[in-house]
PDB file of C-alpha atoms and ligand atoms in Angstrom:
ATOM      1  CA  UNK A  14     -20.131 -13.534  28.181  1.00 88.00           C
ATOM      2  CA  UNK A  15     -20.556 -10.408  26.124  1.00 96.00           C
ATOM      3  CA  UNK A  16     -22.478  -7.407  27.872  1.00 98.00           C
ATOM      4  CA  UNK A  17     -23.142  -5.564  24.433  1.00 98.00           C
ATOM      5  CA  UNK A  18     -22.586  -7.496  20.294  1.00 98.00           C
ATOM      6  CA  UNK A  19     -22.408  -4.426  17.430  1.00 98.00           C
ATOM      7  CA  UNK A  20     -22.827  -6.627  14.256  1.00 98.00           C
ATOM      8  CA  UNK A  21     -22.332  -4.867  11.101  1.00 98.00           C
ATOM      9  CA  UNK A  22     -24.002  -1.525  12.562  1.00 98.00           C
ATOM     10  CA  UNK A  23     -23.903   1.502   9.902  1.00 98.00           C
ATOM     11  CA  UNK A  24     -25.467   5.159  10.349  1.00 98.00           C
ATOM     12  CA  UNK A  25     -25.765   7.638   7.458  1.00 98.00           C
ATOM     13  CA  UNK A  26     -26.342  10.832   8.049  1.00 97.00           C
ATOM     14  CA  UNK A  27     -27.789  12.208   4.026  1.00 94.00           C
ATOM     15  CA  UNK A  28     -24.504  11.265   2.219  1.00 93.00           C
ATOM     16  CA  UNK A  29     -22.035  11.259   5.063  1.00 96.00           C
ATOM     17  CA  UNK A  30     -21.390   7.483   6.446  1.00 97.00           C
ATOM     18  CA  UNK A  31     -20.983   8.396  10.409  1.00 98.00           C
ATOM     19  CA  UNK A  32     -20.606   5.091  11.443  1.00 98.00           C
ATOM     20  CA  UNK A  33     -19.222   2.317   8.984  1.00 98.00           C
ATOM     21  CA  UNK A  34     -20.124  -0.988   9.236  1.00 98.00           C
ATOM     22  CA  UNK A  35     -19.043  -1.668  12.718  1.00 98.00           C
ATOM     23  CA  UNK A  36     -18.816  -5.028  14.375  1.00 98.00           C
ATOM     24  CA  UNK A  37     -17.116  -5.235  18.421  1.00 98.00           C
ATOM     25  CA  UNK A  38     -17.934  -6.442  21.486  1.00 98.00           C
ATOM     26  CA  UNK A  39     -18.048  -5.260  24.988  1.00 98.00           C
ATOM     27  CA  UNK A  40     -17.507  -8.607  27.556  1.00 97.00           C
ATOM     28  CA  UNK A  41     -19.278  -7.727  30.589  1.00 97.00           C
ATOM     29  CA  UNK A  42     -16.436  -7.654  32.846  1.00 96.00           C
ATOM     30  CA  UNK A  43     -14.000  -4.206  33.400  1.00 96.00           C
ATOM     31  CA  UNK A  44     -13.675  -1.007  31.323  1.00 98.00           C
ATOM     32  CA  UNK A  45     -13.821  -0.432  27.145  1.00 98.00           C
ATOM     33  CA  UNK A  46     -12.974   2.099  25.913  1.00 97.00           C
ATOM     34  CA  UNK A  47     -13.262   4.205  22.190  1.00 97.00           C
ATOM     35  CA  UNK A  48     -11.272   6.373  20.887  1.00 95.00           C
ATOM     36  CA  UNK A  49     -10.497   8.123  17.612  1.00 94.00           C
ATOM     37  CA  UNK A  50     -10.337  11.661  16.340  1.00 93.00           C
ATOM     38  CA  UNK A  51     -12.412  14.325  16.430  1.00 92.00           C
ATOM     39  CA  UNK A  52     -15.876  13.390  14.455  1.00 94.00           C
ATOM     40  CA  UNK A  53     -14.599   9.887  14.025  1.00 96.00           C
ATOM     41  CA  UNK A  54     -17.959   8.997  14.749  1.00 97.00           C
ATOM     42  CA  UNK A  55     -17.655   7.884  18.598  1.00 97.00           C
ATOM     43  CA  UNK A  56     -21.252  10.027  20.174  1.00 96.00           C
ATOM     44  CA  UNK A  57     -22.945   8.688  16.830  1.00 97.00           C
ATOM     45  CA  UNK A  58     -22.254   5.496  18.081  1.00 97.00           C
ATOM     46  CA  UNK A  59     -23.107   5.914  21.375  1.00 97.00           C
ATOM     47  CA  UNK A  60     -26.657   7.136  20.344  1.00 96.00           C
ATOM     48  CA  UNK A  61     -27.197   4.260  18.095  1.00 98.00           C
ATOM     49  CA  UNK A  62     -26.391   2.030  21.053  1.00 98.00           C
ATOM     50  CA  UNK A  63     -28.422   4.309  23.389  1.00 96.00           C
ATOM     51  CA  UNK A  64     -31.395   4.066  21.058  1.00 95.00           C
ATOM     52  CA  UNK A  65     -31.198   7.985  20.345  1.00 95.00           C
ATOM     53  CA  UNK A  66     -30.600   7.152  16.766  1.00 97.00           C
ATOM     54  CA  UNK A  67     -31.856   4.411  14.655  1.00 97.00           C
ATOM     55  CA  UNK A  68     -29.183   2.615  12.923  1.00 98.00           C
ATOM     56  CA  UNK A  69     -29.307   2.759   9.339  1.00 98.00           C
ATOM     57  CA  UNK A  70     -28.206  -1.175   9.328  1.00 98.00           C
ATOM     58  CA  UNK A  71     -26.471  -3.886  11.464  1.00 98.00           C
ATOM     59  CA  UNK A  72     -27.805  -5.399  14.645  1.00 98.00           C
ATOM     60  CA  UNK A  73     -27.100  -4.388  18.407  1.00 98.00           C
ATOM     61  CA  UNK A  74     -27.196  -7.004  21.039  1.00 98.00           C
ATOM     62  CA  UNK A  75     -27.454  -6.215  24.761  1.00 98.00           C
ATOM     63  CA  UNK A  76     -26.905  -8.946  27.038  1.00 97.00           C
ATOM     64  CA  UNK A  77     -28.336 -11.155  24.206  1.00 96.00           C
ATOM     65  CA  UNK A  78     -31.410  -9.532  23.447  1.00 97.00           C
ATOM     66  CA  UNK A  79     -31.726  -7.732  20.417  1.00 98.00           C
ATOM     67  CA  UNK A  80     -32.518  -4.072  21.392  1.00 98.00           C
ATOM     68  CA  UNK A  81     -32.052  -2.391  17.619  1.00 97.00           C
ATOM     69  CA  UNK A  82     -34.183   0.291  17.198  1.00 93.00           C
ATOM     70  CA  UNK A  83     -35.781   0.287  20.361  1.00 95.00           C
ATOM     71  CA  UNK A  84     -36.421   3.911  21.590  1.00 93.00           C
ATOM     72  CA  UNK A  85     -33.772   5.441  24.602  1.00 91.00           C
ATOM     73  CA  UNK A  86     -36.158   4.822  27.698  1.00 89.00           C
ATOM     74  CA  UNK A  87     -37.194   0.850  27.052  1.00 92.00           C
ATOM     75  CA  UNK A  88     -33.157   0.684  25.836  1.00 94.00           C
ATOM     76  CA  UNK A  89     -32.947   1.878  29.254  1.00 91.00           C
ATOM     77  CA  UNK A  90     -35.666   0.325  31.452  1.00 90.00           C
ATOM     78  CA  UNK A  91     -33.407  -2.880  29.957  1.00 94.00           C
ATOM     79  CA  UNK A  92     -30.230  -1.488  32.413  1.00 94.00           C
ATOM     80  CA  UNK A  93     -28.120   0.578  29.266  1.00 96.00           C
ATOM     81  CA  UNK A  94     -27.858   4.127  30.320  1.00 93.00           C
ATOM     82  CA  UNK A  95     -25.555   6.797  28.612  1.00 90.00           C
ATOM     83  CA  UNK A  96     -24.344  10.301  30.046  1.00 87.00           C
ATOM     84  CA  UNK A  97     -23.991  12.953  27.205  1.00 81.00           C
ATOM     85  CA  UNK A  98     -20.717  14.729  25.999  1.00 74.00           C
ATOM     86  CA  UNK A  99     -22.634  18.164  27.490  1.00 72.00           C
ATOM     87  CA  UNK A 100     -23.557  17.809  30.670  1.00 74.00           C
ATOM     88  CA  UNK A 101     -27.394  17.628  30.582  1.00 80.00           C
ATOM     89  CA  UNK A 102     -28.929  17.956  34.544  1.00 86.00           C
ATOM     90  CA  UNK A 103     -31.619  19.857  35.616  1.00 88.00           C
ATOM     91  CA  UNK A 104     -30.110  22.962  36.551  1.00 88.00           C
ATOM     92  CA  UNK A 105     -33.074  24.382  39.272  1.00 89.00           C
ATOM     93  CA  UNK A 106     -33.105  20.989  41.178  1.00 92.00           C
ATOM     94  CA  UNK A 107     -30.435  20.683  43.807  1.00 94.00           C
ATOM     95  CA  UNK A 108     -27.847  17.435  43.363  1.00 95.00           C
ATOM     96  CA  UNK A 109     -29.705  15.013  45.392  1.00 95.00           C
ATOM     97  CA  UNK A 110     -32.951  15.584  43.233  1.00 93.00           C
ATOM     98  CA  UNK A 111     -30.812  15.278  40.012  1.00 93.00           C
ATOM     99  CA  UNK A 112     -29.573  11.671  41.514  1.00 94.00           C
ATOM    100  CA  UNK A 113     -33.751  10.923  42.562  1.00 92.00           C
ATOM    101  CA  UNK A 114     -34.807  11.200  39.273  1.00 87.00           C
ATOM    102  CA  UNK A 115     -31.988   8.739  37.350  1.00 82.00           C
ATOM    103  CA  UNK A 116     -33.560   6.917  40.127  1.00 79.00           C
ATOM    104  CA  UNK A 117     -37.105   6.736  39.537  1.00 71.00           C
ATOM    105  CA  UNK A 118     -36.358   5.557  36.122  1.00 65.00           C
ATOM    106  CA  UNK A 119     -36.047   2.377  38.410  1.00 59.00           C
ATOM    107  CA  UNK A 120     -38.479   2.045  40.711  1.00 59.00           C
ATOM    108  CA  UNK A 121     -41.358   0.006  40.338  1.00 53.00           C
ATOM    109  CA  UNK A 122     -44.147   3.051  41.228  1.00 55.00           C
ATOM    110  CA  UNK A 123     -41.983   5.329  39.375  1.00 58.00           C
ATOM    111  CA  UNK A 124     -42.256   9.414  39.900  1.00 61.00           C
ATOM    112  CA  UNK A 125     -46.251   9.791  39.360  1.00 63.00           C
ATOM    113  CA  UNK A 126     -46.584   7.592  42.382  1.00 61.00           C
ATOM    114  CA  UNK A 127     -43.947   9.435  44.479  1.00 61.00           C
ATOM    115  CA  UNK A 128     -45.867  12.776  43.693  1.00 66.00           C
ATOM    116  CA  UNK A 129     -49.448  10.503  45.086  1.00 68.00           C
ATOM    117  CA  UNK A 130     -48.048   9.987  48.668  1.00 70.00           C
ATOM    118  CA  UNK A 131     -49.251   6.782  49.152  1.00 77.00           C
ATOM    119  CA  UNK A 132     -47.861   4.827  51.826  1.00 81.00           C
ATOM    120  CA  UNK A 133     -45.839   2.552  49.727  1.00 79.00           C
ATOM    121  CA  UNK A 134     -44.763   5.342  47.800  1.00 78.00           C
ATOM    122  CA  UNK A 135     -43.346   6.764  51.074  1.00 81.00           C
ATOM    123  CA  UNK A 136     -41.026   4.528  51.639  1.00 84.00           C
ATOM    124  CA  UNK A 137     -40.161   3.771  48.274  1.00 81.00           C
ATOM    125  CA  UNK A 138     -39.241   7.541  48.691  1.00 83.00           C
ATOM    126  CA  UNK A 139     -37.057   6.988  51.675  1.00 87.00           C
ATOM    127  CA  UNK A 140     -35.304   4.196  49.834  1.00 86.00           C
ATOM    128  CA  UNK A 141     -34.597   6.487  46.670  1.00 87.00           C
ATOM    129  CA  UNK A 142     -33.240   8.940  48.897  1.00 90.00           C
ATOM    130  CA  UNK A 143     -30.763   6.830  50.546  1.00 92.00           C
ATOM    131  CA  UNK A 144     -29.486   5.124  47.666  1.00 92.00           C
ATOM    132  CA  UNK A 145     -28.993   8.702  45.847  1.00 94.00           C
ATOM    133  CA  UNK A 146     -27.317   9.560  48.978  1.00 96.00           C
ATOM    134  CA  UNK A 147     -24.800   6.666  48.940  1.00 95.00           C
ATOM    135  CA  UNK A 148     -24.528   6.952  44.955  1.00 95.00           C
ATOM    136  CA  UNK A 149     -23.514  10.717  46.096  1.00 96.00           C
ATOM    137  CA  UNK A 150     -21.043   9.432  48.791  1.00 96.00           C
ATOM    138  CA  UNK A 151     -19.495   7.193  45.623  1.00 94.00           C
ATOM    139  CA  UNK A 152     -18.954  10.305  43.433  1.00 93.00           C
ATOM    140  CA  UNK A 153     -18.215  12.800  46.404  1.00 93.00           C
ATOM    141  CA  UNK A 154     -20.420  15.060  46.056  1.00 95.00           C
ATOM    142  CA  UNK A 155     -22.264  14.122  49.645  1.00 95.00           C
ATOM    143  CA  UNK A 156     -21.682  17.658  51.157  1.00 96.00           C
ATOM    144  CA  UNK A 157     -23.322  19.523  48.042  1.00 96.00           C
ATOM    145  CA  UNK A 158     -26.663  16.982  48.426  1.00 95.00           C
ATOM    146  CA  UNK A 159     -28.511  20.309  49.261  1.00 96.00           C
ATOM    147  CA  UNK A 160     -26.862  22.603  46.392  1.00 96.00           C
ATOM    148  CA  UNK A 161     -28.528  23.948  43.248  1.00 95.00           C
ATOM    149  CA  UNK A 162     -26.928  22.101  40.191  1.00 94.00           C
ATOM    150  CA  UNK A 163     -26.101  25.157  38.752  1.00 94.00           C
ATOM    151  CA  UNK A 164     -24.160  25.845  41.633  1.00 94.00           C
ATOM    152  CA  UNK A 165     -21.943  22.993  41.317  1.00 94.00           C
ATOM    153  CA  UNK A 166     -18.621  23.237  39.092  1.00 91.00           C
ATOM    154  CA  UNK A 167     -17.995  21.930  36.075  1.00 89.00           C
ATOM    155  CA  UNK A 168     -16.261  18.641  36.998  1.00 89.00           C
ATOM    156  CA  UNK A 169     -18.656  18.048  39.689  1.00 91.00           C
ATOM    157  CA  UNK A 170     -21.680  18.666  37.393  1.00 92.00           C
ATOM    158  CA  UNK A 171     -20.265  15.812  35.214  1.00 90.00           C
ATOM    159  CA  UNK A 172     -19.789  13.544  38.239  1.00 92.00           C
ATOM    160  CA  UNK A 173     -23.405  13.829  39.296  1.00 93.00           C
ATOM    161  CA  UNK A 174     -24.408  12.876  35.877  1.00 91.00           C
ATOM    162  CA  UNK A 175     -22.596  10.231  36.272  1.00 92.00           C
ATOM    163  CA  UNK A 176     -24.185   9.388  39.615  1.00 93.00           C
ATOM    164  CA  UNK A 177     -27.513  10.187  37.704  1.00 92.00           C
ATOM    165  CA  UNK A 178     -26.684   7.775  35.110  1.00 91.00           C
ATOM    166  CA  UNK A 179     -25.836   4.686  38.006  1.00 93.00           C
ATOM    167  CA  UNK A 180     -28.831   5.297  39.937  1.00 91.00           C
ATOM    168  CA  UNK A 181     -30.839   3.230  37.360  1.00 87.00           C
ATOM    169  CA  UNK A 182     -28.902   0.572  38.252  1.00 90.00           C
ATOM    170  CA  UNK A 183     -27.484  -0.275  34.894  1.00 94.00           C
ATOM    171  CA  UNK A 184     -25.727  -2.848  33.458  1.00 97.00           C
ATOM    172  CA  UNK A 185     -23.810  -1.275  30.995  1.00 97.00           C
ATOM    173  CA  UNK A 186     -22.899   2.898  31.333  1.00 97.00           C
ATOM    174  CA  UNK A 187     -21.865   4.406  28.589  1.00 96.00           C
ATOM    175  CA  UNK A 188     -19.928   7.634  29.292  1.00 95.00           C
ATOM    176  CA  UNK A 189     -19.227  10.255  26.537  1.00 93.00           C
ATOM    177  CA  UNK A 190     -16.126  11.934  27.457  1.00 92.00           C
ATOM    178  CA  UNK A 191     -16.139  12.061  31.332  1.00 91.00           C
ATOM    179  CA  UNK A 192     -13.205  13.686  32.072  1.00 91.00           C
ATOM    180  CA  UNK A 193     -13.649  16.559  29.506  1.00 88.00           C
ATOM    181  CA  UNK A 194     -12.673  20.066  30.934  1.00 85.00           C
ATOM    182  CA  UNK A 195     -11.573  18.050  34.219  1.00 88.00           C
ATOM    183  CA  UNK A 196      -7.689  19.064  36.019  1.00 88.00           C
ATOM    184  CA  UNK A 197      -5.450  16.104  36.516  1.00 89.00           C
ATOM    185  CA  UNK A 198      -5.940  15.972  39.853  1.00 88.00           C
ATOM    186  CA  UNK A 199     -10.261  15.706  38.910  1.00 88.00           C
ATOM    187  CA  UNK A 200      -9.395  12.977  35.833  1.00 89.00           C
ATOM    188  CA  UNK A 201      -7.355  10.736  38.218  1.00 91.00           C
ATOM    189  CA  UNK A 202     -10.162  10.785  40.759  1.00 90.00           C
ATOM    190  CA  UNK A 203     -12.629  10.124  37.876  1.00 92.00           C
ATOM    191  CA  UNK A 204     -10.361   7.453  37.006  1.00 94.00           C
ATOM    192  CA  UNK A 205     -10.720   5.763  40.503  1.00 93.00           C
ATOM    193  CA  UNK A 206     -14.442   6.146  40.583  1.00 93.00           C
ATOM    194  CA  UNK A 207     -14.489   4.564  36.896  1.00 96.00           C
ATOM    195  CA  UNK A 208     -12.585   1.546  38.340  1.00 96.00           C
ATOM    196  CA  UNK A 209     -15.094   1.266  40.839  1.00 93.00           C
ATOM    197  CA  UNK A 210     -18.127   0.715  38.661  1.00 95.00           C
ATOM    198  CA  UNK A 211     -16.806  -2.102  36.375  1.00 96.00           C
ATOM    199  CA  UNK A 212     -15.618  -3.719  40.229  1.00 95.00           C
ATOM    200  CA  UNK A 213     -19.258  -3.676  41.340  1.00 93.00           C
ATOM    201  CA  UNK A 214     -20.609  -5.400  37.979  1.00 94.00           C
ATOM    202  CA  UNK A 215     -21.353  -2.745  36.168  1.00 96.00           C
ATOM    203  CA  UNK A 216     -20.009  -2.870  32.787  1.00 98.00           C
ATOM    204  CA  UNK A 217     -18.505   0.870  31.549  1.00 98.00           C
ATOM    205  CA  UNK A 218     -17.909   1.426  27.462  1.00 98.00           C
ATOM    206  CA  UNK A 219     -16.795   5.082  27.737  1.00 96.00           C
ATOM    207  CA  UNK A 220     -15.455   7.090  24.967  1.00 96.00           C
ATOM    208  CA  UNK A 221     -12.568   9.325  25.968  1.00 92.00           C
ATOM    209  CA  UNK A 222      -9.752  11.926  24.347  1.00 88.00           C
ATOM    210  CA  UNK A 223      -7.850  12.189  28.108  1.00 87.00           C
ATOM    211  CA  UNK A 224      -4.978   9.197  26.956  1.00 85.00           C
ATOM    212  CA  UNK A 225      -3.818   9.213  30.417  1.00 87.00           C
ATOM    213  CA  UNK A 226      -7.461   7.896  31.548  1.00 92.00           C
ATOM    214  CA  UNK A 227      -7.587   5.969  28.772  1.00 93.00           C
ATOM    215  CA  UNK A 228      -4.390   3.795  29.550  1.00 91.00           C
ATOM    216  CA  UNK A 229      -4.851   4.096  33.517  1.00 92.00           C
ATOM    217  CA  UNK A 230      -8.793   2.726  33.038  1.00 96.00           C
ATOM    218  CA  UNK A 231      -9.390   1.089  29.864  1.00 97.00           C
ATOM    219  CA  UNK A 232      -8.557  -2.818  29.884  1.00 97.00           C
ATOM    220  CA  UNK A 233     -10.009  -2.708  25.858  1.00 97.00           C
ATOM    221  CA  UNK A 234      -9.743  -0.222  23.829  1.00 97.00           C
ATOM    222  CA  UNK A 235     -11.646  -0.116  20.013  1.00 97.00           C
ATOM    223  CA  UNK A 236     -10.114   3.239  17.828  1.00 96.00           C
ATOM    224  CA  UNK A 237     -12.411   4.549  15.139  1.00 96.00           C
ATOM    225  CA  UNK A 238     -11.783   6.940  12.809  1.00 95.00           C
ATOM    226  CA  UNK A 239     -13.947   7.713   9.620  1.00 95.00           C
ATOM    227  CA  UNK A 240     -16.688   6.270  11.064  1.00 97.00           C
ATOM    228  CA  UNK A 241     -14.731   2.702  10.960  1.00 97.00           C
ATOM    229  CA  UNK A 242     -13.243   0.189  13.377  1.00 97.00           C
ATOM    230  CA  UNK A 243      -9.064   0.602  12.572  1.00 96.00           C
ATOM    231  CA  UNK A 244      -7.821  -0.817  15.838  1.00 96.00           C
ATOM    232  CA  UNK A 245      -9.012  -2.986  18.857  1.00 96.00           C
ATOM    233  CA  UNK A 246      -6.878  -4.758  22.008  1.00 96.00           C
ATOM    234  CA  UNK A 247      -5.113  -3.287  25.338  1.00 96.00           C
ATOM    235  CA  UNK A 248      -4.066   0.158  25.621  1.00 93.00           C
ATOM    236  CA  UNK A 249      -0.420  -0.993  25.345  1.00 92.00           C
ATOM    237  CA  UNK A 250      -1.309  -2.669  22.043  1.00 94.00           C
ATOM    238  CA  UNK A 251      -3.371   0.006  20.155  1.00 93.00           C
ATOM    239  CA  UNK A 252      -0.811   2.428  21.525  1.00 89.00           C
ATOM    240  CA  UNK A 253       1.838   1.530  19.553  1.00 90.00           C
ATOM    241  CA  UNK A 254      -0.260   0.448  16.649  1.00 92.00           C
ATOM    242  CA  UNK A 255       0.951   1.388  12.959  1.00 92.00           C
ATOM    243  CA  UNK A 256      -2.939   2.431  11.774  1.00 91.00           C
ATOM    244  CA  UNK A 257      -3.856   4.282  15.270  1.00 90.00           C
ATOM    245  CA  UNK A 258      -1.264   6.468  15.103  1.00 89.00           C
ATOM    246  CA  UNK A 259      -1.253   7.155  11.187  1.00 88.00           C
ATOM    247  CA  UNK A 260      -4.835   8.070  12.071  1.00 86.00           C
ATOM    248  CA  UNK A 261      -3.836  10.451  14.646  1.00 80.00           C
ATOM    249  CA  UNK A 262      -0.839  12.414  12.635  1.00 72.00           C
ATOM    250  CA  UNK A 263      -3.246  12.500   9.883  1.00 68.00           C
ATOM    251  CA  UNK A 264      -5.749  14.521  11.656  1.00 61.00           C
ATOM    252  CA  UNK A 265      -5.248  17.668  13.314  1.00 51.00           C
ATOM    253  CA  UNK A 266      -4.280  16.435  16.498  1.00 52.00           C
ATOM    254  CA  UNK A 267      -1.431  15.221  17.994  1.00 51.00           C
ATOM    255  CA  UNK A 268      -0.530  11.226  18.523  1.00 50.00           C
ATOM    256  CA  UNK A 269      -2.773   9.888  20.937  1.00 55.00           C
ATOM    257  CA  UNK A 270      -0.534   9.254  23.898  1.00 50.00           C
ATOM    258  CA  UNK A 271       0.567  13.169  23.693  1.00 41.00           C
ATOM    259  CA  UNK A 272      -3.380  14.567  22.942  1.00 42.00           C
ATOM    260  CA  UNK A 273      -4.946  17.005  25.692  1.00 41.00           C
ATOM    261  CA  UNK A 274      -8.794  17.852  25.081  1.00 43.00           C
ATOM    262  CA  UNK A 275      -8.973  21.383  25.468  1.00 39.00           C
ATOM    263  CA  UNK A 276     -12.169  21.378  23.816  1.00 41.00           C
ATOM    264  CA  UNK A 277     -14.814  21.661  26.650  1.00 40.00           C
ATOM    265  CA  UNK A 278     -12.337  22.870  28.880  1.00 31.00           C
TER     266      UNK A 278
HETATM  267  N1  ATP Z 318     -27.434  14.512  13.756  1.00 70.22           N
HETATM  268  C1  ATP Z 318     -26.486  14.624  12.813  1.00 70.22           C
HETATM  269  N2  ATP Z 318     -26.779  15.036  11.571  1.00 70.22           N
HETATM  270  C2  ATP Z 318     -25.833  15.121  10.614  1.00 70.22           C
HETATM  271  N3  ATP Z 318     -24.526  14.826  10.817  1.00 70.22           N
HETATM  272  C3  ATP Z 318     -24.174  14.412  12.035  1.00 70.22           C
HETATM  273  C4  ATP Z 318     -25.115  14.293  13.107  1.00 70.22           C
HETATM  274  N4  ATP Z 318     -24.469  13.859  14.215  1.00 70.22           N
HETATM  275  C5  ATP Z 318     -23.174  13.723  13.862  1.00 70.22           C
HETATM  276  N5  ATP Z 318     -22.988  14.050  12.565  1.00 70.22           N
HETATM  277  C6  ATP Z 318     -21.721  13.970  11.831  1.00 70.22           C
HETATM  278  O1  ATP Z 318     -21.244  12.643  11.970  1.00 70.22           O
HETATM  279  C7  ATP Z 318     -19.824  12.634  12.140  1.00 70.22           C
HETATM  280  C8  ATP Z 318     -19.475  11.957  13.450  1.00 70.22           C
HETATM  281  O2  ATP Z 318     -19.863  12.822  14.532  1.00 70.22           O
HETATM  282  P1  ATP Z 318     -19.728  12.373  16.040  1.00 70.22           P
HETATM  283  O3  ATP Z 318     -20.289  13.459  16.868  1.00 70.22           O
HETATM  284  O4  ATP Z 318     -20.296  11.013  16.208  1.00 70.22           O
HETATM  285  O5  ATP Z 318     -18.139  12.314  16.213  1.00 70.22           O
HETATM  286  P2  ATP Z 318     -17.260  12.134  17.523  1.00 70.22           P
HETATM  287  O6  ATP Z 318     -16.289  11.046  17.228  1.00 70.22           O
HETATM  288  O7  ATP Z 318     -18.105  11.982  18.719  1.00 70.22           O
HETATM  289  O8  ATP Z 318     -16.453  13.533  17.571  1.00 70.22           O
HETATM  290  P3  ATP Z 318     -15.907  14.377  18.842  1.00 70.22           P
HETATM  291  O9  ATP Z 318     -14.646  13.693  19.268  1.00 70.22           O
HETATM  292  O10 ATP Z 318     -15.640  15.713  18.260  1.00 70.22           O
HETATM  293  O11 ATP Z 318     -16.977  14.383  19.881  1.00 70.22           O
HETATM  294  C9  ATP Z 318     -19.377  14.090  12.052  1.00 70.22           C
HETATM  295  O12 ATP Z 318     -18.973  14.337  10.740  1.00 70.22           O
HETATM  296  C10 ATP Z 318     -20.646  14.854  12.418  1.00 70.22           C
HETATM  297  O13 ATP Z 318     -20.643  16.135  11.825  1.00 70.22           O
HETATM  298 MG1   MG Z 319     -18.346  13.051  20.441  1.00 70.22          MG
END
């Protein structure tokens, strides 16, 4: 069974063709990932699948259902949350509050109610908190529950948006370059916690330049470049595939298996 169906999906941006005609699917079992060059067109996608962006045409399926065009926060009531390529938290509110509010996305009385103090809201409250605490635990960040975002580093900032991001309870994450401006010893651990998420049924499409995560994490991988689908099978396969690494020598950057972000580090 497929998790998420792009069918034909296109995005122009005035003349330039971001995304071009794309057509894949995510099954809803293990990791995908996407890869390709810088503006390639991989965050463009992501939005249109997010429901940041309208797509100009094509169709996007999620778990069936046709969510095209549907704006970010029903695309996410549905259970398809995305973390950003910038880390995006609310910097004044300490870790645990960060992970609350992912949360109250999916509670039933939702964050009005929590503010009202009813009874029921109460304990809804005491539930939220302990699943943001064990959602903390997951990502290790339990010991900085009490501590400012803004006083967290960079790599842990992008693992509590990524504990954010799972306390809706999602279906499908997608993750825009996770391991950006992380140290090995950070991506491997990211790459552990990744694992984790697709083994507890949630399906992760995650778009990545770190190879080594890529071919420790992925078990699919699509490659874009131009806005276009050029490559699509196991990281072994695209790997050594004759258009993926044209694509690669052709841009700036080096081959894929060699390429280091240093980007946002
Ligand atoms: N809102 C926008 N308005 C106009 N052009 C845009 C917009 N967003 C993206 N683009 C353009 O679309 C193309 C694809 O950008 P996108 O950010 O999707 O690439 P990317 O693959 O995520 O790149 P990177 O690896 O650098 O993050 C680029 O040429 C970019 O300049
Ligand atoms: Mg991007």
């Amino acid at each position: 069974m497929n998790r998420l169906v792009l069918q034909n999906v296109t995005r122009r941006f005035g003349g330039l063709v971001a995304v071009d005609d794309m057509s894949f699917s995510v099954p809803e079992a293990g990791v995908t990932a996407v890869i390709g060059p810088n503006g390639a067109g991989k965050t463009t996608l992501f939005s249109l699948i997010s429901g940041f962006l309208p797509p100009s045409s094509g169709r996007i399926l999620f778990d069936g259902a046709d969510i095209t065009g549907l704006a970010p926060e029903k695309v996410a009531g549905r259970g398809l949350v995305r973390t950003f390529q910038l880390v995006k938290l609310f910097e004044d509110l300490t870790t645990l509050e960060n992970v609350k509010v992912g949360r109250h996305l999916h509670t039933r009385s939702g964050l009005l109610a929590a503010l009202a103090r009813t009874p029921a809201a109460r304990r809804e409250e005491r539930e939220v908190e302990a699943r943001a605490l064990e959602l903390l635990t997951f990502v290790g960040l339990k010991l900085k529950a009490d501590t400012p975002a803004s006083g967290l580093s960079y790599g842990q900032q992008r693992l509590l948006e990524m504990a954010r991001a799972l306390a809706a309870e999602p279906r499908l994450v997608l993750l825009d370059e996770p391991a950006a401006g992380l140290n090995g010893e950070e991506s491997a651990a990211l790459s552990r916690i990744i694992r984790r998420i697709a083994e507890t049924g949630t399906t992760v499409l995650l778009i990545e330049h770190d190879m080594t995560l890529v071919m420790n994490t992925a078990d699919r991988v699509v490659v874009v470049d131009f806005g276009r689908k050029i490559a699509e099978g196991t990281p072994g396969e695209v790997r050594v595939d004759p258009a993926v690494i044209a694509a690669y020598l052709g841009s700036a950057e080096t081959a894929p298996i060699a390429r280091k972000d240093a980007r946002h580090g």
